[in-house]
Amino acid sequence: MTAAQTHMSVKAIAERWNCDLTAVYRQVKARKLPALRVGNIIRIPIAAIEEFEAANTTVPDSSRPVRRRTSNQKAAS
């Protein structure tokens, strides 16, 4: 098994999450995502990415009705 199969680059994670590279780097710096560092190269284990996603994915509360603003309601300032 190669590192390419077990780890992802910061760029690949940013593309997967549709976010900026700095958002991923912040998670690594905050130690919320473990990272393998070899020189300037940072790789994150896929298992850690999946755990992070599971822990940080929210599910809408289906017991609460969703209120939608109608066109005649004014936006709150």
Coordinates of C-alpha atoms in Angstrom, one line a residue:
M1 CA 0.0 0.0 0.0
T2 CA 1.4 3.4 -0.9
A3 CA 1.0 6.7 0.9
A4 CA -1.2 7.9 -2.0
Q5 CA -3.7 5.3 -1.1
T6 CA -3.7 5.8 2.7
H7 CA -3.2 9.6 2.9
M8 CA -4.4 12.8 1.2
S9 CA -2.7 16.1 0.5
V10 CA -4.0 19.3 1.9
K11 CA -4.9 20.4 -1.6
A12 CA -7.0 17.2 -2.2
I13 CA -8.8 17.7 1.1
A14 CA -9.5 21.4 0.3
E15 CA -11.0 20.3 -3.0
R16 CA -13.0 17.5 -1.3
W17 CA -14.5 20.0 1.2
N18 CA -14.7 22.8 -1.3
C19 CA -12.8 25.2 1.0
D20 CA -9.6 27.2 1.0
L21 CA -6.2 25.5 1.7
T22 CA -5.8 27.7 4.8
A23 CA -8.9 26.1 6.4
V24 CA -7.3 22.7 6.2
Y25 CA -4.0 24.0 7.4
R26 CA -5.8 25.6 10.4
Q27 CA -7.3 22.2 11.4
V28 CA -3.8 20.6 11.2
K29 CA -2.3 23.4 13.2
A30 CA -5.0 23.1 15.9
R31 CA -4.3 19.4 16.0
K32 CA -7.8 18.5 15.0
L33 CA -6.4 16.6 12.0
P34 CA -3.3 14.5 12.5
A35 CA -0.7 15.1 9.9
L36 CA 2.3 13.2 8.5
R37 CA 5.1 15.7 7.8
V38 CA 8.1 15.0 5.6
G39 CA 9.9 18.2 5.0
N40 CA 7.4 20.6 3.4
I41 CA 5.0 17.9 2.5
I42 CA 1.9 17.4 4.7
R43 CA -0.3 14.3 4.3
I44 CA -3.4 13.5 6.4
P45 CA -4.5 9.9 6.9
I46 CA -7.8 9.1 5.1
A47 CA -9.1 7.4 8.2
A48 CA -8.5 10.7 10.2
I49 CA -10.3 12.7 7.5
E50 CA -13.3 10.4 7.6
E51 CA -13.4 10.6 11.4
F52 CA -13.2 14.4 11.3
E53 CA -16.0 14.5 8.8
A54 CA -18.2 12.2 10.8
A55 CA -17.6 14.2 14.0
N56 CA -18.2 17.6 12.3
T57 CA -21.2 16.8 10.1
T58 CA -24.5 18.1 11.4
V59 CA -27.8 16.6 10.7
P60 CA -30.9 18.9 10.6
D61 CA -33.2 18.4 13.6
S62 CA -36.3 17.0 11.9
S63 CA -38.5 17.7 14.9
R64 CA -38.3 21.4 14.4
P65 CA -40.2 22.9 11.4
V66 CA -38.1 24.9 9.0
R67 CA -39.3 28.5 8.9
R68 CA -39.0 30.1 5.6
R69 CA -39.3 33.9 5.2
T70 CA -41.9 35.0 2.7
S71 CA -41.4 37.9 0.4
N72 CA -43.6 40.2 2.4
Q73 CA -41.6 39.7 5.6
K74 CA -38.8 42.2 6.3
A75 CA -35.3 41.0 6.9
A76 CA -34.1 41.4 10.5
S77 CA -31.4 44.1 10.8

